[in-house]
Amino acid sequence: MTTKSNPGNFLEDFRQGQIIAHATPKTITEGDVALNIALTGSRYALFSADSFAQNCGLPGAPVDPLLVFHTVFGKTVPDISLNAVANLGYAEGRFLAPVFAGDTLNAVSEVLGVKQNSNGKTGVVTVRTTGFNQDEIPVLSYVRWVMVNKRDASAEVIDAPPKTPASSVPTPDLVLPQGIDFSGYDFALAGSPHAFQDYEIGEKIDHVDGMTVEEAEHQLATRLYQNTAKVHFDALAQKESRFGKRLIYGGVTISIARALAFNGLANAQLMIAINGGRHVNPLFAGDTLYAWSEVLAKEDLGEIGALRLRLVAVKNKPATDFPFKNDAGEYDPNVVLDFDYWAAIPKR
């Protein structure tokens, strides 16, 4: 049988410096925004109400930065991670311009490095992806590294390890949306009285609420992002995998954990950078997600403050019932996400 289909890239297909323009631009519609809220339960006022966003100096409610991230990420999957074993982490993520319903997103990636694993069957590919809007204005840039299968175990791989990503996005590189103004911020409508001054470095916040992730919800969410990774969709193929069933896309985990974080961080609603993130254990349909956050740092950006937050998501037990790492620094098996980001927050 002849075929014109694309099997995706394998480890030996990548080269350091390679530029990949990804297919299928995506116009973000109001329907996409509403569906994303329905699938995650997010309640942040800035992304829910035009009137609230306009009171904050914006023309209307912007698209949740995580929906932007997942949409851009989805563009890259057919070229970068269709044959992945696992997505290993993120770094150096910067949200460069707000996105609004009606904007069209596309993505371009640069391969920063390739390194074959000692087993000779897999390796790690590191890429920097940039998302653009219809005016070719960059709206997002991030680095991720992913473990990818080889097509042929005997194929030569040109090892070219990338430089180590920065541990965090420095304060001068944090970008606030043009025109944003929290001087008239409505704390009551936002759902919390807590401002920048009310948070202390080292403080931990239990977000209390839990959410059980159903099969239909994570399938719809991943399709919304046009993520085509086999591990999330092909149940028959996953019977032969080490888990024996489909994995929930890590972006779904991030968005639900972030939605849970509303309870305690309702005013830290505008994510402006991703310092790093790891999916440390898998999440499956039927698992219940809980979350807690730790304030890692605070920065005064003038009229607005920024919190550096560590968001930890835990499955099937309350988030504060146990230490999330043991004495050897290993994650508890119930921890599924360790995510480090900057969020803008109003000052009082």
mmCIF file of C-alpha atoms in Angstrom:
data_model
loop_
_atom_site.group_PDB
_atom_site.id
_atom_site.type_symbol
_atom_site.label_atom_id
_atom_site.label_comp_id
_atom_site.label_asym_id
_atom_site.label_seq_id
_atom_site.Cartn_x
_atom_site.Cartn_y
_atom_site.Cartn_z
ATOM 1 C CA MET A 1 0.000 0.000 0.000
ATOM 2 C CA THR A 2 1.351 3.446 -0.899
ATOM 3 C CA THR A 3 0.885 6.338 1.467
ATOM 4 C CA LYS A 4 1.345 10.087 1.475
ATOM 5 C CA SER A 5 0.828 10.391 5.217
ATOM 6 C CA ASN A 6 3.463 11.792 7.545
ATOM 7 C CA PRO A 7 4.773 9.369 10.221
ATOM 8 C CA GLY A 8 6.369 12.231 12.155
ATOM 9 C CA ASN A 9 10.026 12.836 12.887
ATOM 10 C CA PHE A 10 12.175 10.369 14.794
ATOM 11 C CA LEU A 11 15.337 11.109 16.718
ATOM 12 C CA GLU A 12 17.654 10.636 13.750
ATOM 13 C CA ASP A 13 15.652 13.196 11.723
ATOM 14 C CA PHE A 14 16.586 16.128 13.969
ATOM 15 C CA ARG A 15 19.640 18.351 13.588
ATOM 16 C CA GLN A 16 20.850 21.208 15.775
ATOM 17 C CA GLY A 17 19.932 24.529 14.134
ATOM 18 C CA GLN A 18 17.067 23.012 12.132
ATOM 19 C CA ILE A 19 14.104 25.396 11.659
ATOM 20 C CA ILE A 20 10.635 23.855 11.474
ATOM 21 C CA ALA A 21 7.599 25.884 10.393
ATOM 22 C CA HIS A 22 4.559 24.064 11.767
ATOM 23 C CA ALA A 23 1.333 23.508 9.853
ATOM 24 C CA THR A 24 -2.261 24.544 10.529
ATOM 25 C CA PRO A 25 -2.619 28.099 11.818
ATOM 26 C CA LYS A 26 -5.438 28.329 14.366
ATOM 27 C CA THR A 27 -7.853 31.208 14.842
ATOM 28 C CA ILE A 28 -8.842 31.392 18.501
ATOM 29 C CA THR A 29 -12.597 31.929 18.696
ATOM 30 C CA GLU A 30 -14.914 32.881 21.528
ATOM 31 C CA GLY A 31 -16.161 29.308 21.318
ATOM 32 C CA ASP A 32 -12.645 28.000 21.988
ATOM 33 C CA VAL A 33 -12.392 30.256 25.024
ATOM 34 C CA ALA A 34 -15.758 29.132 26.382
ATOM 35 C CA LEU A 35 -14.959 25.455 25.799
ATOM 36 C CA ASN A 36 -11.603 25.819 27.516
ATOM 37 C CA ILE A 37 -13.356 27.252 30.587
ATOM 38 C CA ALA A 38 -15.890 24.416 30.480
ATOM 39 C CA LEU A 39 -13.106 21.817 30.394
ATOM 40 C CA THR A 40 -10.910 23.342 33.115
ATOM 41 C CA GLY A 41 -13.304 25.227 35.384
ATOM 42 C CA SER A 42 -11.040 28.306 35.338
ATOM 43 C CA ARG A 43 -12.593 31.302 37.133
ATOM 44 C CA TYR A 44 -10.022 34.082 36.711
ATOM 45 C CA ALA A 45 -11.991 37.281 36.124
ATOM 46 C CA LEU A 46 -9.531 38.852 33.687
ATOM 47 C CA PHE A 47 -10.195 36.072 31.144
ATOM 48 C CA SER A 48 -13.904 35.717 31.906
ATOM 49 C CA ALA A 49 -15.332 39.240 31.559
ATOM 50 C CA ASP A 50 -14.706 41.981 29.000
ATOM 51 C CA SER A 51 -15.863 44.601 31.506
ATOM 52 C CA PHE A 52 -13.335 43.451 34.123
ATOM 53 C CA ALA A 53 -10.505 43.429 31.555
ATOM 54 C CA GLN A 54 -11.503 46.877 30.288
ATOM 55 C CA ASN A 55 -11.373 48.175 33.859
ATOM 56 C CA CYS A 56 -7.774 46.876 33.853
ATOM 57 C CA GLY A 57 -6.848 48.892 30.769
ATOM 58 C CA LEU A 58 -7.270 46.172 28.121
ATOM 59 C CA PRO A 59 -9.659 46.324 25.122
ATOM 60 C CA GLY A 60 -11.440 43.189 26.287
ATOM 61 C CA ALA A 61 -10.848 39.863 27.965
ATOM 62 C CA PRO A 62 -7.607 38.353 26.661
ATOM 63 C CA VAL A 63 -7.269 34.653 25.968
ATOM 64 C CA ASP A 64 -5.936 32.740 28.975
ATOM 65 C CA PRO A 65 -2.153 32.501 28.438
ATOM 66 C CA LEU A 66 -2.305 28.749 29.038
ATOM 67 C CA LEU A 67 -4.806 28.324 26.196
ATOM 68 C CA VAL A 68 -2.320 30.246 24.022
ATOM 69 C CA PHE A 69 0.488 27.982 25.241
ATOM 70 C CA HIS A 70 -1.461 24.762 24.574
ATOM 71 C CA THR A 71 -2.551 25.944 21.121
ATOM 72 C CA VAL A 72 0.998 26.832 20.080
ATOM 73 C CA PHE A 73 2.294 23.613 21.645
ATOM 74 C CA GLY A 74 -0.316 21.618 19.680
ATOM 75 C CA LYS A 75 1.023 23.027 16.406
ATOM 76 C CA THR A 76 4.428 21.498 17.184
ATOM 77 C CA VAL A 77 3.356 17.961 18.070
ATOM 78 C CA PRO A 78 3.204 16.452 14.533
ATOM 79 C CA ASP A 79 6.791 17.588 13.867
ATOM 80 C CA ILE A 80 8.437 17.380 17.290
ATOM 81 C CA SER A 81 6.729 14.864 19.555
ATOM 82 C CA LEU A 82 4.470 12.597 17.501
ATOM 83 C CA ASN A 83 6.921 9.771 18.232
ATOM 84 C CA ALA A 84 7.745 10.878 21.748
ATOM 85 C CA VAL A 85 8.145 8.670 24.774
ATOM 86 C CA ALA A 86 7.554 11.612 27.101
ATOM 87 C CA ASN A 87 7.626 15.398 27.249
ATOM 88 C CA LEU A 88 10.302 16.048 29.860
ATOM 89 C CA GLY A 89 10.069 19.724 30.718
ATOM 90 C CA TYR A 90 9.730 23.408 29.871
ATOM 91 C CA ALA A 91 11.859 26.497 30.489
ATOM 92 C CA GLU A 92 12.401 30.114 29.415
ATOM 93 C CA GLY A 93 8.719 30.638 28.628
ATOM 94 C CA ARG A 94 7.695 34.243 28.001
ATOM 95 C CA PHE A 95 4.257 35.576 27.086
ATOM 96 C CA LEU A 96 5.216 38.451 24.794
ATOM 97 C CA ALA A 97 1.866 39.976 23.762
ATOM 98 C CA PRO A 98 -1.778 39.376 24.675
ATOM 99 C CA VAL A 99 -3.981 37.274 22.418
ATOM 100 C CA PHE A 100 -7.662 38.034 21.895
ATOM 101 C CA ALA A 101 -10.525 36.050 20.387
ATOM 102 C CA GLY A 102 -10.228 36.421 16.611
ATOM 103 C CA ASP A 103 -6.431 36.293 16.578
ATOM 104 C CA THR A 104 -4.739 33.562 14.533
ATOM 105 C CA LEU A 105 -1.755 31.671 15.941
ATOM 106 C CA ASN A 106 1.000 29.784 14.168
ATOM 107 C CA ALA A 107 4.318 28.383 15.387
ATOM 108 C CA VAL A 108 7.962 27.968 14.354
ATOM 109 C CA SER A 109 10.551 25.869 16.230
ATOM 110 C CA GLU A 110 14.334 25.814 16.238
ATOM 111 C CA VAL A 111 16.140 22.625 17.271
ATOM 112 C CA LEU A 112 18.575 23.616 20.009
ATOM 113 C CA GLY A 113 20.085 20.200 20.632
ATOM 114 C CA VAL A 114 19.912 16.437 20.096
ATOM 115 C CA LYS A 115 21.341 13.777 22.410
ATOM 116 C CA GLN A 116 20.959 10.022 21.999
ATOM 117 C CA ASN A 117 20.353 7.986 25.160
ATOM 118 C CA SER A 118 22.665 5.165 26.172
ATOM 119 C CA ASN A 119 20.043 2.554 25.223
ATOM 120 C CA GLY A 120 20.491 3.505 21.553
ATOM 121 C CA LYS A 121 16.706 3.456 21.036
ATOM 122 C CA THR A 122 15.674 6.925 22.200
ATOM 123 C CA GLY A 123 17.107 10.359 22.785
ATOM 124 C CA VAL A 124 16.289 13.877 23.870
ATOM 125 C CA VAL A 125 15.444 16.705 21.480
ATOM 126 C CA THR A 126 15.428 20.287 22.767
ATOM 127 C CA VAL A 127 13.593 22.986 20.834
ATOM 128 C CA ARG A 128 12.683 26.632 21.178
ATOM 129 C CA THR A 129 9.205 27.351 19.871
ATOM 130 C CA THR A 130 7.847 30.796 19.057
ATOM 131 C CA GLY A 131 4.161 31.481 18.520
ATOM 132 C CA PHE A 132 3.096 34.354 16.282
ATOM 133 C CA ASN A 133 -0.214 36.084 15.637
ATOM 134 C CA GLN A 134 -1.652 36.995 12.239
ATOM 135 C CA ASP A 135 0.480 40.153 12.141
ATOM 136 C CA GLU A 136 3.657 38.097 12.681
ATOM 137 C CA ILE A 137 4.032 39.564 16.170
ATOM 138 C CA PRO A 138 5.571 37.061 18.614
ATOM 139 C CA VAL A 139 3.107 36.253 21.395
ATOM 140 C CA LEU A 140 4.946 33.394 23.115
ATOM 141 C CA SER A 141 8.392 31.798 23.238
ATOM 142 C CA TYR A 142 9.463 28.759 25.239
ATOM 143 C CA VAL A 143 11.998 25.935 25.359
ATOM 144 C CA ARG A 144 10.997 22.322 25.839
ATOM 145 C CA TRP A 145 12.805 19.017 25.759
ATOM 146 C CA VAL A 146 11.228 15.744 24.782
ATOM 147 C CA MET A 147 12.346 12.113 24.679
ATOM 148 C CA VAL A 148 11.843 10.754 21.154
ATOM 149 C CA ASN A 149 12.033 7.227 19.728
ATOM 150 C CA LYS A 150 14.417 6.273 16.942
ATOM 151 C CA ARG A 151 12.958 4.850 13.775
ATOM 152 C CA ASP A 152 15.986 2.603 13.276
ATOM 153 C CA ALA A 153 18.149 1.647 16.252
ATOM 154 C CA SER A 154 21.190 1.437 13.967
ATOM 155 C CA ALA A 155 20.718 4.920 12.483
ATOM 156 C CA GLU A 156 23.411 7.505 13.177
ATOM 157 C CA VAL A 157 22.469 10.401 15.419
ATOM 158 C CA ILE A 158 24.567 13.552 15.406
ATOM 159 C CA ASP A 159 24.829 14.401 19.088
ATOM 160 C CA ALA A 160 24.763 18.143 19.760
ATOM 161 C CA PRO A 161 23.659 18.837 23.338
ATOM 162 C CA PRO A 162 22.101 22.276 23.910
ATOM 163 C CA LYS A 163 23.236 24.743 26.509
ATOM 164 C CA THR A 164 21.456 24.414 29.845
ATOM 165 C CA PRO A 165 18.280 26.540 29.939
ATOM 166 C CA ALA A 166 18.072 29.382 32.430
ATOM 167 C CA SER A 167 16.604 28.420 35.792
ATOM 168 C CA SER A 168 14.128 31.285 35.639
ATOM 169 C CA VAL A 169 13.040 34.169 33.445
ATOM 170 C CA PRO A 170 14.857 37.268 34.823
ATOM 171 C CA THR A 171 12.800 40.243 35.915
ATOM 172 C CA PRO A 172 13.921 42.532 33.019
ATOM 173 C CA ASP A 173 12.542 39.961 30.561
ATOM 174 C CA LEU A 174 9.053 39.899 32.082
ATOM 175 C CA VAL A 175 6.543 41.470 29.691
ATOM 176 C CA LEU A 176 3.244 43.019 30.775
ATOM 177 C CA PRO A 177 0.418 43.541 28.240
ATOM 178 C CA GLN A 178 0.466 47.020 26.761
ATOM 179 C CA GLY A 179 -1.978 49.305 28.551
ATOM 180 C CA ILE A 180 -2.609 47.090 31.553
ATOM 181 C CA ASP A 181 -3.531 49.138 34.601
ATOM 182 C CA PHE A 182 -4.524 47.739 37.984
ATOM 183 C CA SER A 183 -5.054 51.139 39.663
ATOM 184 C CA GLY A 184 -8.837 50.634 39.641
ATOM 185 C CA TYR A 185 -8.710 46.880 40.236
ATOM 186 C CA ASP A 186 -11.933 45.440 41.673
ATOM 187 C CA PHE A 187 -10.883 42.923 44.313
ATOM 188 C CA ALA A 188 -14.477 41.971 45.100
ATOM 189 C CA LEU A 189 -15.260 40.982 41.502
ATOM 190 C CA ALA A 190 -11.924 39.176 41.237
ATOM 191 C CA GLY A 191 -12.885 37.005 44.195
ATOM 192 C CA SER A 192 -10.107 37.688 46.699
ATOM 193 C CA PRO A 193 -8.896 40.595 48.881
ATOM 194 C CA HIS A 194 -5.240 39.520 48.759
ATOM 195 C CA ALA A 195 -2.787 41.805 46.924
ATOM 196 C CA PHE A 196 0.957 41.695 46.225
ATOM 197 C CA GLN A 197 1.790 42.928 49.730
ATOM 198 C CA ASP A 198 -0.160 40.089 51.364
ATOM 199 C CA TYR A 199 2.066 37.256 50.116
ATOM 200 C CA GLU A 200 5.345 36.264 51.741
ATOM 201 C CA ILE A 201 8.295 34.415 50.219
ATOM 202 C CA GLY A 202 8.176 30.812 51.437
ATOM 203 C CA GLU A 203 4.427 30.897 52.049
ATOM 204 C CA LYS A 204 2.561 27.748 50.974
ATOM 205 C CA ILE A 205 -1.071 27.834 49.932
ATOM 206 C CA ASP A 206 -3.327 24.764 49.915
ATOM 207 C CA HIS A 207 -5.845 25.277 47.126
ATOM 208 C CA VAL A 208 -8.210 22.876 48.942
ATOM 209 C CA ASP A 209 -10.485 21.894 46.055
ATOM 210 C CA GLY A 210 -10.113 18.739 43.988
ATOM 211 C CA MET A 211 -11.198 17.867 40.454
ATOM 212 C CA THR A 212 -11.618 14.387 38.995
ATOM 213 C CA VAL A 213 -10.500 14.240 35.377
ATOM 214 C CA GLU A 214 -12.825 12.238 33.133
ATOM 215 C CA GLU A 215 -11.925 10.485 29.894
ATOM 216 C CA ALA A 216 -14.219 12.618 27.760
ATOM 217 C CA GLU A 217 -12.927 15.897 29.220
ATOM 218 C CA HIS A 218 -9.242 15.326 28.608
ATOM 219 C CA GLN A 219 -9.927 13.930 25.140
ATOM 220 C CA LEU A 220 -11.934 17.043 24.220
ATOM 221 C CA ALA A 221 -9.341 19.387 25.697
ATOM 222 C CA THR A 222 -6.450 17.783 23.846
ATOM 223 C CA ARG A 223 -8.401 17.867 20.593
ATOM 224 C CA LEU A 224 -9.235 21.527 21.212
ATOM 225 C CA TYR A 225 -5.487 22.197 21.254
ATOM 226 C CA GLN A 226 -5.087 20.066 18.077
ATOM 227 C CA ASN A 227 -2.477 17.959 19.851
ATOM 228 C CA THR A 228 -2.096 14.751 17.837
ATOM 229 C CA ALA A 229 0.239 12.784 20.143
ATOM 230 C CA LYS A 230 -0.596 9.086 19.966
ATOM 231 C CA VAL A 231 -0.197 8.511 23.705
ATOM 232 C CA HIS A 232 -3.312 10.605 24.358
ATOM 233 C CA PHE A 233 -5.658 9.144 21.741
ATOM 234 C CA ASP A 234 -4.853 5.663 20.466
ATOM 235 C CA ALA A 235 -6.109 3.302 23.163
ATOM 236 C CA LEU A 236 -5.268 0.205 21.115
ATOM 237 C CA ALA A 237 -1.653 1.285 20.618
ATOM 238 C CA GLN A 238 -1.297 2.183 24.292
ATOM 239 C CA LYS A 239 -2.200 -1.361 25.373
ATOM 240 C CA GLU A 240 1.373 -2.260 24.457
ATOM 241 C CA SER A 241 2.876 0.718 26.317
ATOM 242 C CA ARG A 242 4.344 0.534 29.806
ATOM 243 C CA PHE A 243 1.179 2.050 31.289
ATOM 244 C CA GLY A 244 -1.269 0.033 29.198
ATOM 245 C CA LYS A 245 -3.632 2.962 28.655
ATOM 246 C CA ARG A 246 -3.847 6.518 27.355
ATOM 247 C CA LEU A 247 -2.056 9.305 29.205
ATOM 248 C CA ILE A 248 -3.692 12.631 29.954
ATOM 249 C CA TYR A 249 -1.876 15.423 28.087
ATOM 250 C CA GLY A 250 0.311 17.344 30.523
ATOM 251 C CA GLY A 251 -1.175 20.640 29.415
ATOM 252 C CA VAL A 252 -4.549 19.511 30.740
ATOM 253 C CA THR A 253 -2.885 18.836 34.088
ATOM 254 C CA ILE A 254 -1.318 22.308 34.108
ATOM 255 C CA SER A 255 -4.580 24.068 33.255
ATOM 256 C CA ILE A 256 -6.679 22.202 35.818
ATOM 257 C CA ALA A 257 -4.066 22.730 38.542
ATOM 258 C CA ARG A 258 -3.920 26.406 37.643
ATOM 259 C CA ALA A 259 -7.737 26.589 37.749
ATOM 260 C CA LEU A 260 -7.666 25.046 41.234
ATOM 261 C CA ALA A 261 -5.107 27.684 42.273
ATOM 262 C CA PHE A 262 -7.832 30.340 41.969
ATOM 263 C CA ASN A 263 -8.720 29.453 45.565
ATOM 264 C CA GLY A 264 -5.885 31.341 47.244
ATOM 265 C CA LEU A 265 -4.385 33.123 44.228
ATOM 266 C CA ALA A 266 -7.397 34.658 42.485
ATOM 267 C CA ASN A 267 -5.593 37.962 41.920
ATOM 268 C CA ALA A 268 -2.377 36.386 40.598
ATOM 269 C CA GLN A 269 -4.349 35.632 37.490
ATOM 270 C CA LEU A 270 -2.116 36.898 34.679
ATOM 271 C CA MET A 271 0.650 34.376 33.922
ATOM 272 C CA ILE A 272 3.533 36.277 32.319
ATOM 273 C CA ALA A 273 6.350 33.706 32.212
ATOM 274 C CA ILE A 274 7.098 30.001 32.643
ATOM 275 C CA ASN A 275 10.373 29.389 34.476
ATOM 276 C CA GLY A 276 10.230 25.631 34.317
ATOM 277 C CA GLY A 277 7.949 22.652 34.544
ATOM 278 C CA ARG A 278 8.079 18.880 34.861
ATOM 279 C CA HIS A 279 5.475 16.178 34.492
ATOM 280 C CA VAL A 280 6.938 13.889 37.107
ATOM 281 C CA ASN A 281 4.305 11.117 37.130
ATOM 282 C CA PRO A 282 1.462 10.260 34.757
ATOM 283 C CA LEU A 283 -2.173 11.275 35.173
ATOM 284 C CA PHE A 284 -4.997 9.040 33.965
ATOM 285 C CA ALA A 285 -8.749 9.367 33.488
ATOM 286 C CA GLY A 286 -10.496 8.825 36.819
ATOM 287 C CA ASP A 287 -7.690 10.398 38.865
ATOM 288 C CA THR A 288 -8.573 13.308 41.149
ATOM 289 C CA LEU A 289 -6.276 16.317 41.071
ATOM 290 C CA TYR A 290 -5.377 18.563 44.024
ATOM 291 C CA ALA A 291 -2.839 21.392 44.136
ATOM 292 C CA TRP A 292 -0.786 23.685 46.335
ATOM 293 C CA SER A 293 1.487 26.643 45.603
ATOM 294 C CA GLU A 294 4.600 28.115 47.165
ATOM 295 C CA VAL A 295 5.703 31.733 46.794
ATOM 296 C CA LEU A 296 9.311 31.514 45.596
ATOM 297 C CA ALA A 297 10.021 35.201 44.962
ATOM 298 C CA LYS A 298 8.427 38.630 44.675
ATOM 299 C CA GLU A 299 9.320 41.455 42.290
ATOM 300 C CA ASP A 300 8.086 45.038 42.205
ATOM 301 C CA LEU A 301 7.346 45.959 38.581
ATOM 302 C CA GLY A 302 6.257 49.510 39.403
ATOM 303 C CA GLU A 303 2.482 49.893 39.540
ATOM 304 C CA ILE A 304 2.101 46.094 39.413
ATOM 305 C CA GLY A 305 3.757 43.296 41.378
ATOM 306 C CA ALA A 306 4.892 39.861 40.273
ATOM 307 C CA LEU A 307 4.924 36.611 42.226
ATOM 308 C CA ARG A 308 7.135 33.689 41.325
ATOM 309 C CA LEU A 309 5.002 30.667 42.141
ATOM 310 C CA ARG A 310 5.656 26.959 42.345
ATOM 311 C CA LEU A 311 2.486 25.024 41.499
ATOM 312 C CA VAL A 312 2.497 21.380 42.585
ATOM 313 C CA ALA A 313 -0.310 19.062 41.468
ATOM 314 C CA VAL A 314 -1.057 15.819 43.304
ATOM 315 C CA LYS A 315 -3.367 12.959 42.369
ATOM 316 C CA ASN A 316 -5.749 10.978 44.554
ATOM 317 C CA LYS A 317 -4.848 12.409 47.958
ATOM 318 C CA PRO A 318 -5.106 15.875 49.503
ATOM 319 C CA ALA A 319 -2.132 17.995 48.516
ATOM 320 C CA THR A 320 -0.925 18.730 52.041
ATOM 321 C CA ASP A 321 -1.113 15.209 53.483
ATOM 322 C CA PHE A 322 2.513 14.276 52.735
ATOM 323 C CA PRO A 323 5.937 15.679 51.761
ATOM 324 C CA PHE A 324 6.067 15.853 47.970
ATOM 325 C CA LYS A 325 9.710 14.686 47.921
ATOM 326 C CA ASN A 326 11.524 12.141 50.083
ATOM 327 C CA ASP A 327 14.915 12.596 51.746
ATOM 328 C CA ALA A 328 16.656 11.503 48.539
ATOM 329 C CA GLY A 329 14.900 14.260 46.566
ATOM 330 C CA GLU A 330 12.609 11.841 44.711
ATOM 331 C CA TYR A 331 9.031 12.842 43.998
ATOM 332 C CA ASP A 332 6.195 11.019 45.707
ATOM 333 C CA PRO A 333 4.374 8.790 43.145
ATOM 334 C CA ASN A 334 1.210 10.863 43.617
ATOM 335 C CA VAL A 335 2.881 14.098 42.492
ATOM 336 C CA VAL A 336 2.149 14.659 38.801
ATOM 337 C CA LEU A 337 3.300 18.241 38.166
ATOM 338 C CA ASP A 338 5.981 20.612 39.434
ATOM 339 C CA PHE A 339 5.472 23.943 37.624
ATOM 340 C CA ASP A 340 7.302 27.242 38.210
ATOM 341 C CA TYR A 341 5.902 30.500 36.786
ATOM 342 C CA TRP A 342 5.629 34.274 37.197
ATOM 343 C CA ALA A 343 2.240 35.914 37.617
ATOM 344 C CA ALA A 344 1.329 39.609 37.679
ATOM 345 C CA ILE A 345 -0.747 40.735 40.664
ATOM 346 C CA PRO A 346 -2.204 44.091 41.714
ATOM 347 C CA LYS A 347 -0.686 46.116 44.544
ATOM 348 C CA ARG A 348 -2.814 47.795 47.149
#
